[in-house]
Amino acid sequence: MTDAKRPKIVPDTEYGVRFLSSWTYRTDAFHIADRLVAEDITDRDTILKITGNDEILTELVSFLARSRRFVLTISDALRIGVVFAVWKEVRRLQPHSPENPAGEDGLRAKVAELEWLFRDTPVTWSIYVVDDECPEGSLDVAQVIVDQAGWKNVFLLRLRDALPASDLPLSKLDSASSSTKGGAILLGMQRAAQDGHDYVMYTDCDNSNNLGQIGLFLRELIGNGNKAAIGDRRATHISEWHTTRESESYANYIIKRVHALLDFDLLLGDVTCPFKMFEREYLLALLERMDVFDFCVDFDIVGYLKTSRVPVAIVPIVSVDSDLETTWIALTNVKVWWQKLHGFIYVIEKYDLPHNAQAAALVRERLWTSENIRHVLEVAGDGITVNGRLLTIEDQLQMPFDQVNDWIRSALARPRGQAGAEGA
């Protein structure tokens, strides 16, 4: 699809703001993509010239044009449901301004993207915005936006209103406060499927992943007979993370290495990509097996995809990280890693996935409590030293199991608040 030999393009902060928040940028992308479709332009050098040598925009409009080309071939009526959850999304839902630097106008942007992609086609769509116990009133902000616009195909749901539930999967969820993204996403997809949408997808509230690309997913589902299509942000030439992302602190890499050492396969490296679409009947069967309601919902879903023995497509998508309001920071590093490590082990066991049993035992024995995770992260934050040598990030990501195990054991033996643990 793209030349894999070209290096990754890393958007700077200013460019990221334009990609995420600028209506001029978004509209220009639509206009260029329309021109590429109308004039059947596919040559990258020509597209690069049209965009004024903007490599990121070139990548985006190329994907948008391919998406639109497929949508224009759809001849039968089709209904698409799009779901996203809101928790502390008050600022992203509102426009960007000096007073609101995190603003992305996320709901209006999604409506515009769907209107652009599906105009003059037999495809209709709905958006489901699901509140996940937001303490700031994100759904109230969304309600004002919907009322002002007069949209009749944007539905606002509260997870707490669906509980207690008698049907799977939410009958397994005791309360809305026990959900961290997962419960809200599952409710939204269930409602969209029950409302009769032929294909249902979920995404995030932010504008990292332009919905104009979902024609590429429909091509796999309608044209190639797949039952699910999952996005892969790592397969394009745009770097999917800001290098300054706060949740990517040095301390995290020792636990990232533990994750890698678990060595369980879930179809692709970008399991957590919030851009997944499902055929309706397949989705209804999937939902009955779901019982993870936190950040690891993606792992539960992809575990089902991997083991259900149906065709699943992995689709590259252009994505630019929206890191300013990432929920990772709001939830705290410790809580996110606690959820993830528990989720990894649970999904491995639930779907009987081949894995490294030693690494799983390490998680259970040394990283199973939030207190131990906190301590390891605190020690790692001051640097990981092995045999007198300070390890780089690259060094950490290559550590053998025994070295990781020894370092974590040594770190946990240190008194709380004392850093600088060294492996044996």
PDB file of C-alpha atoms in Angstrom, residues 199-381:
ATOM      1  CA  TYR A 199     -21.747  -2.617  10.252  1.00  0.00           C
ATOM      2  CA  VAL A 200     -20.707  -1.150  13.586  1.00  0.00           C
ATOM      3  CA  MET A 201     -17.399   0.369  14.574  1.00  0.00           C
ATOM      4  CA  TYR A 202     -15.866   2.120  17.527  1.00  0.00           C
ATOM      5  CA  THR A 203     -13.302   4.863  17.731  1.00  0.00           C
ATOM      6  CA  ASP A 204     -12.079   7.460  20.236  1.00  0.00           C
ATOM      7  CA  CYS A 205     -13.530  10.876  20.979  1.00  0.00           C
ATOM      8  CA  ASP A 206     -10.460  12.672  19.635  1.00  0.00           C
ATOM      9  CA  ASN A 207      -9.678  13.376  15.989  1.00  0.00           C
ATOM     10  CA  SER A 208      -6.565  11.202  15.681  1.00  0.00           C
ATOM     11  CA  ASN A 209      -8.250   8.844  13.199  1.00  0.00           C
ATOM     12  CA  ASN A 210     -10.232  10.513  10.422  1.00  0.00           C
ATOM     13  CA  LEU A 211     -13.507   8.633   9.869  1.00  0.00           C
ATOM     14  CA  GLY A 212     -13.239   9.370   6.167  1.00  0.00           C
ATOM     15  CA  GLN A 213     -10.975   6.308   6.021  1.00  0.00           C
ATOM     16  CA  ILE A 214     -13.653   3.760   6.911  1.00  0.00           C
ATOM     17  CA  GLY A 215     -14.423   3.049   3.270  1.00  0.00           C
ATOM     18  CA  LEU A 216     -11.183   1.034   3.422  1.00  0.00           C
ATOM     19  CA  PHE A 217     -12.798  -1.074   6.152  1.00  0.00           C
ATOM     20  CA  LEU A 218     -16.005  -1.489   4.173  1.00  0.00           C
ATOM     21  CA  ARG A 219     -13.978  -2.665   1.191  1.00  0.00           C
ATOM     22  CA  GLU A 220     -12.674  -5.515   3.352  1.00  0.00           C
ATOM     23  CA  LEU A 221     -16.058  -6.314   4.890  1.00  0.00           C
ATOM     24  CA  ILE A 222     -18.310  -5.964   1.851  1.00  0.00           C
ATOM     25  CA  GLY A 223     -15.898  -6.561  -0.977  1.00  0.00           C
ATOM     26  CA  ASN A 224     -13.691  -9.269   0.516  1.00  0.00           C
ATOM     27  CA  GLY A 225     -16.054 -11.072   2.878  1.00  0.00           C
ATOM     28  CA  ASN A 226     -14.270 -10.369   6.158  1.00  0.00           C
ATOM     29  CA  LYS A 227     -16.321 -10.322   9.359  1.00  0.00           C
ATOM     30  CA  ALA A 228     -14.173  -7.726  11.122  1.00  0.00           C
ATOM     31  CA  ALA A 229     -11.644  -5.079  10.133  1.00  0.00           C
ATOM     32  CA  ILE A 230      -9.189  -3.641  12.623  1.00  0.00           C
ATOM     33  CA  GLY A 231      -7.019  -0.581  12.165  1.00  0.00           C
ATOM     34  CA  ASP A 232      -3.243  -0.591  12.302  1.00  0.00           C
ATOM     35  CA  ARG A 233      -1.699   2.827  12.950  1.00  0.00           C
ATOM     36  CA  ARG A 234       1.825   1.437  12.706  1.00  0.00           C
ATOM     37  CA  ALA A 235       1.502   0.339   9.083  1.00  0.00           C
ATOM     38  CA  THR A 236       1.600   3.837   7.559  1.00  0.00           C
ATOM     39  CA  HIS A 237       4.449   6.320   7.352  1.00  0.00           C
ATOM     40  CA  ILE A 238       3.081   8.577  10.087  1.00  0.00           C
ATOM     41  CA  SER A 239       4.430   7.989  13.586  1.00  0.00           C
ATOM     42  CA  GLU A 240       1.481   7.074  15.791  1.00  0.00           C
ATOM     43  CA  TRP A 241       2.884   8.642  18.989  1.00  0.00           C
ATOM     44  CA  HIS A 242       4.319  11.999  19.939  1.00  0.00           C
ATOM     45  CA  THR A 243       7.837  11.498  21.277  1.00  0.00           C
ATOM     46  CA  THR A 244       6.923  13.758  24.204  1.00  0.00           C
ATOM     47  CA  ARG A 245       3.810  11.784  25.180  1.00  0.00           C
ATOM     48  CA  GLU A 246       3.686  11.830  28.995  1.00  0.00           C
ATOM     49  CA  SER A 247       2.447   8.251  29.215  1.00  0.00           C
ATOM     50  CA  GLU A 248       5.633   7.156  27.406  1.00  0.00           C
ATOM     51  CA  SER A 249       7.964   7.965  30.302  1.00  0.00           C
ATOM     52  CA  TYR A 250      11.298   6.197  30.687  1.00  0.00           C
ATOM     53  CA  ALA A 251       9.953   4.252  33.667  1.00  0.00           C
ATOM     54  CA  ASN A 252       7.326   2.498  31.535  1.00  0.00           C
ATOM     55  CA  TYR A 253       9.795   0.637  29.365  1.00  0.00           C
ATOM     56  CA  ILE A 254      10.677  -2.024  31.918  1.00  0.00           C
ATOM     57  CA  ILE A 255       6.986  -3.001  32.087  1.00  0.00           C
ATOM     58  CA  LYS A 256       6.696  -2.729  28.311  1.00  0.00           C
ATOM     59  CA  ARG A 257       9.481  -5.288  28.192  1.00  0.00           C
ATOM     60  CA  VAL A 258       7.506  -7.574  30.509  1.00  0.00           C
ATOM     61  CA  HIS A 259       4.566  -7.231  28.108  1.00  0.00           C
ATOM     62  CA  ALA A 260       6.775  -8.196  25.175  1.00  0.00           C
ATOM     63  CA  LEU A 261       8.189 -11.163  27.099  1.00  0.00           C
ATOM     64  CA  LEU A 262       4.674 -12.519  27.657  1.00  0.00           C
ATOM     65  CA  ASP A 263       4.897 -13.296  23.935  1.00  0.00           C
ATOM     66  CA  PHE A 264       1.216 -13.849  23.182  1.00  0.00           C
ATOM     67  CA  ASP A 265      -0.015 -13.252  19.655  1.00  0.00           C
ATOM     68  CA  LEU A 266      -3.106 -11.130  18.952  1.00  0.00           C
ATOM     69  CA  LEU A 267      -3.014 -10.690  15.167  1.00  0.00           C
ATOM     70  CA  LEU A 268      -1.135  -7.355  15.105  1.00  0.00           C
ATOM     71  CA  GLY A 269       1.115  -5.172  17.195  1.00  0.00           C
ATOM     72  CA  ASP A 270      -1.366  -2.313  17.383  1.00  0.00           C
ATOM     73  CA  VAL A 271      -4.022  -4.176  19.377  1.00  0.00           C
ATOM     74  CA  THR A 272      -5.260  -1.010  21.093  1.00  0.00           C
ATOM     75  CA  CYS A 273      -5.992   0.933  17.895  1.00  0.00           C
ATOM     76  CA  PRO A 274      -9.426   2.526  18.506  1.00  0.00           C
ATOM     77  CA  PHE A 275     -10.660   1.914  14.973  1.00  0.00           C
ATOM     78  CA  LYS A 276     -12.409  -1.441  14.637  1.00  0.00           C
ATOM     79  CA  MET A 277     -15.467  -2.381  12.559  1.00  0.00           C
ATOM     80  CA  PHE A 278     -17.663  -5.485  12.630  1.00  0.00           C
ATOM     81  CA  GLU A 279     -20.385  -7.134  10.582  1.00  0.00           C
ATOM     82  CA  ARG A 280     -23.596  -7.015  12.624  1.00  0.00           C
ATOM     83  CA  GLU A 281     -24.288 -10.710  13.240  1.00  0.00           C
ATOM     84  CA  TYR A 282     -20.664 -11.433  14.007  1.00  0.00           C
ATOM     85  CA  LEU A 283     -20.621  -8.514  16.448  1.00  0.00           C
ATOM     86  CA  LEU A 284     -23.671  -9.794  18.308  1.00  0.00           C
ATOM     87  CA  ALA A 285     -21.946 -13.147  18.835  1.00  0.00           C
ATOM     88  CA  LEU A 286     -18.735 -11.408  19.899  1.00  0.00           C
ATOM     89  CA  LEU A 287     -20.528  -9.263  22.467  1.00  0.00           C
ATOM     90  CA  GLU A 288     -21.859 -12.315  24.278  1.00  0.00           C
ATOM     91  CA  ARG A 289     -18.283 -13.401  25.021  1.00  0.00           C
ATOM     92  CA  MET A 290     -17.022 -10.051  26.296  1.00  0.00           C
ATOM     93  CA  ASP A 291     -16.370  -9.597  30.008  1.00  0.00           C
ATOM     94  CA  VAL A 292     -13.535  -7.071  30.175  1.00  0.00           C
ATOM     95  CA  PHE A 293     -14.804  -3.558  30.872  1.00  0.00           C
ATOM     96  CA  ASP A 294     -11.612  -1.537  31.279  1.00  0.00           C
ATOM     97  CA  PHE A 295      -8.736  -0.449  29.025  1.00  0.00           C
ATOM     98  CA  CYS A 296      -8.106  -4.086  28.054  1.00  0.00           C
ATOM     99  CA  VAL A 297     -11.402  -4.334  26.191  1.00  0.00           C
ATOM    100  CA  ASP A 298      -9.356  -4.211  22.962  1.00  0.00           C
ATOM    101  CA  PHE A 299      -7.411  -7.300  24.031  1.00  0.00           C
ATOM    102  CA  ASP A 300     -10.625  -9.164  24.849  1.00  0.00           C
ATOM    103  CA  ILE A 301     -12.086  -8.244  21.455  1.00  0.00           C
ATOM    104  CA  VAL A 302      -8.984  -9.157  19.473  1.00  0.00           C
ATOM    105  CA  GLY A 303      -8.627 -12.384  21.470  1.00  0.00           C
ATOM    106  CA  TYR A 304     -12.091 -13.326  20.252  1.00  0.00           C
ATOM    107  CA  LEU A 305     -11.223 -12.324  16.683  1.00  0.00           C
ATOM    108  CA  LYS A 306      -8.099 -14.462  16.729  1.00  0.00           C
ATOM    109  CA  THR A 307      -9.795 -17.586  18.053  1.00  0.00           C
ATOM    110  CA  SER A 308     -13.179 -17.409  16.300  1.00  0.00           C
ATOM    111  CA  ARG A 309     -11.716 -18.683  13.029  1.00  0.00           C
ATOM    112  CA  VAL A 310     -13.365 -16.181  10.713  1.00  0.00           C
ATOM    113  CA  PRO A 311     -11.624 -13.912   8.212  1.00  0.00           C
ATOM    114  CA  VAL A 312     -10.389 -10.690   9.807  1.00  0.00           C
ATOM    115  CA  ALA A 313      -8.744  -7.837   7.893  1.00  0.00           C
ATOM    116  CA  ILE A 314      -5.943  -5.655   9.248  1.00  0.00           C
ATOM    117  CA  VAL A 315      -6.212  -2.221   7.645  1.00  0.00           C
ATOM    118  CA  PRO A 316      -3.522   0.491   7.787  1.00  0.00           C
ATOM    119  CA  ILE A 317      -4.892   3.884   8.828  1.00  0.00           C
ATOM    120  CA  VAL A 318      -3.371   7.344   9.035  1.00  0.00           C
ATOM    121  CA  SER A 319      -3.337   8.569  12.626  1.00  0.00           C
ATOM    122  CA  VAL A 320      -1.845  11.546  14.452  1.00  0.00           C
ATOM    123  CA  ASP A 321      -1.626  11.251  18.219  1.00  0.00           C
ATOM    124  CA  SER A 322      -3.894  13.385  20.400  1.00  0.00           C
ATOM    125  CA  ASP A 323      -1.855  13.289  23.593  1.00  0.00           C
ATOM    126  CA  LEU A 324      -2.714  16.496  25.453  1.00  0.00           C
ATOM    127  CA  GLU A 325      -5.818  15.054  27.126  1.00  0.00           C
ATOM    128  CA  THR A 326      -4.931  11.368  27.107  1.00  0.00           C
ATOM    129  CA  THR A 327      -6.912   9.497  29.760  1.00  0.00           C
ATOM    130  CA  TRP A 328      -3.727   7.575  30.617  1.00  0.00           C
ATOM    131  CA  ILE A 329      -2.533  10.663  32.516  1.00  0.00           C
ATOM    132  CA  ALA A 330      -5.868  11.281  34.226  1.00  0.00           C
ATOM    133  CA  LEU A 331      -6.177   7.668  35.377  1.00  0.00           C
ATOM    134  CA  THR A 332      -2.508   7.569  36.488  1.00  0.00           C
ATOM    135  CA  ASN A 333       0.267   5.415  35.138  1.00  0.00           C
ATOM    136  CA  VAL A 334      -0.056   2.915  37.975  1.00  0.00           C
ATOM    137  CA  LYS A 335      -3.775   2.282  37.451  1.00  0.00           C
ATOM    138  CA  VAL A 336      -3.392   1.865  33.691  1.00  0.00           C
ATOM    139  CA  TRP A 337      -0.544  -0.637  34.050  1.00  0.00           C
ATOM    140  CA  TRP A 338      -2.452  -2.529  36.753  1.00  0.00           C
ATOM    141  CA  GLN A 339      -5.413  -2.858  34.386  1.00  0.00           C
ATOM    142  CA  LYS A 340      -3.214  -3.838  31.479  1.00  0.00           C
ATOM    143  CA  LEU A 341      -1.167  -6.484  33.256  1.00  0.00           C
ATOM    144  CA  HIS A 342      -4.264  -8.089  34.760  1.00  0.00           C
ATOM    145  CA  GLY A 343      -5.969  -7.866  31.378  1.00  0.00           C
ATOM    146  CA  PHE A 344      -3.068  -9.492  29.545  1.00  0.00           C
ATOM    147  CA  ILE A 345      -3.063 -12.485  31.870  1.00  0.00           C
ATOM    148  CA  TYR A 346      -6.848 -12.783  31.821  1.00  0.00           C
ATOM    149  CA  VAL A 347      -7.054 -12.737  28.004  1.00  0.00           C
ATOM    150  CA  ILE A 348      -4.188 -15.220  27.681  1.00  0.00           C
ATOM    151  CA  GLU A 349      -6.051 -17.644  29.938  1.00  0.00           C
ATOM    152  CA  LYS A 350      -9.527 -16.937  28.543  1.00  0.00           C
ATOM    153  CA  TYR A 351      -8.536 -17.682  24.956  1.00  0.00           C
ATOM    154  CA  ASP A 352      -5.844 -20.257  25.815  1.00  0.00           C
ATOM    155  CA  LEU A 353      -3.215 -18.289  23.902  1.00  0.00           C
ATOM    156  CA  PRO A 354       0.319 -19.677  23.657  1.00  0.00           C
ATOM    157  CA  HIS A 355       2.597 -17.500  25.780  1.00  0.00           C
ATOM    158  CA  ASN A 356       5.739 -17.346  27.893  1.00  0.00           C
ATOM    159  CA  ALA A 357       4.757 -19.005  31.172  1.00  0.00           C
ATOM    160  CA  GLN A 358       7.802 -17.580  32.980  1.00  0.00           C
ATOM    161  CA  ALA A 359       6.782 -14.020  32.146  1.00  0.00           C
ATOM    162  CA  ALA A 360       3.198 -14.705  33.217  1.00  0.00           C
ATOM    163  CA  ALA A 361       4.468 -16.024  36.531  1.00  0.00           C
ATOM    164  CA  LEU A 362       6.577 -12.873  36.943  1.00  0.00           C
ATOM    165  CA  VAL A 363       3.477 -10.732  36.504  1.00  0.00           C
ATOM    166  CA  ARG A 364       1.487 -12.769  39.014  1.00  0.00           C
ATOM    167  CA  GLU A 365       4.262 -12.959  41.588  1.00  0.00           C
ATOM    168  CA  ARG A 366       5.797  -9.495  41.394  1.00  0.00           C
ATOM    169  CA  LEU A 367       3.535  -7.116  39.427  1.00  0.00           C
ATOM    170  CA  TRP A 368       0.051  -8.160  40.508  1.00  0.00           C
ATOM    171  CA  THR A 369      -0.622  -5.304  42.964  1.00  0.00           C
ATOM    172  CA  SER A 370      -0.791  -1.591  42.311  1.00  0.00           C
ATOM    173  CA  GLU A 371       1.664  -1.061  45.183  1.00  0.00           C
ATOM    174  CA  ASN A 372       4.332  -3.198  43.517  1.00  0.00           C
ATOM    175  CA  ILE A 373       3.741  -1.585  40.130  1.00  0.00           C
ATOM    176  CA  ARG A 374       4.039   1.860  41.703  1.00  0.00           C
ATOM    177  CA  HIS A 375       7.304   0.942  43.393  1.00  0.00           C
ATOM    178  CA  VAL A 376       8.831  -0.543  40.238  1.00  0.00           C
ATOM    179  CA  LEU A 377       7.879   2.559  38.248  1.00  0.00           C
ATOM    180  CA  GLU A 378       9.312   4.854  40.912  1.00  0.00           C
ATOM    181  CA  VAL A 379      12.625   3.012  40.964  1.00  0.00           C
ATOM    182  CA  ALA A 380      12.755   2.777  37.163  1.00  0.00           C
ATOM    183  CA  GLY A 381      12.058   6.504  36.849  1.00  0.00           C
TER     184      GLY A 381
END
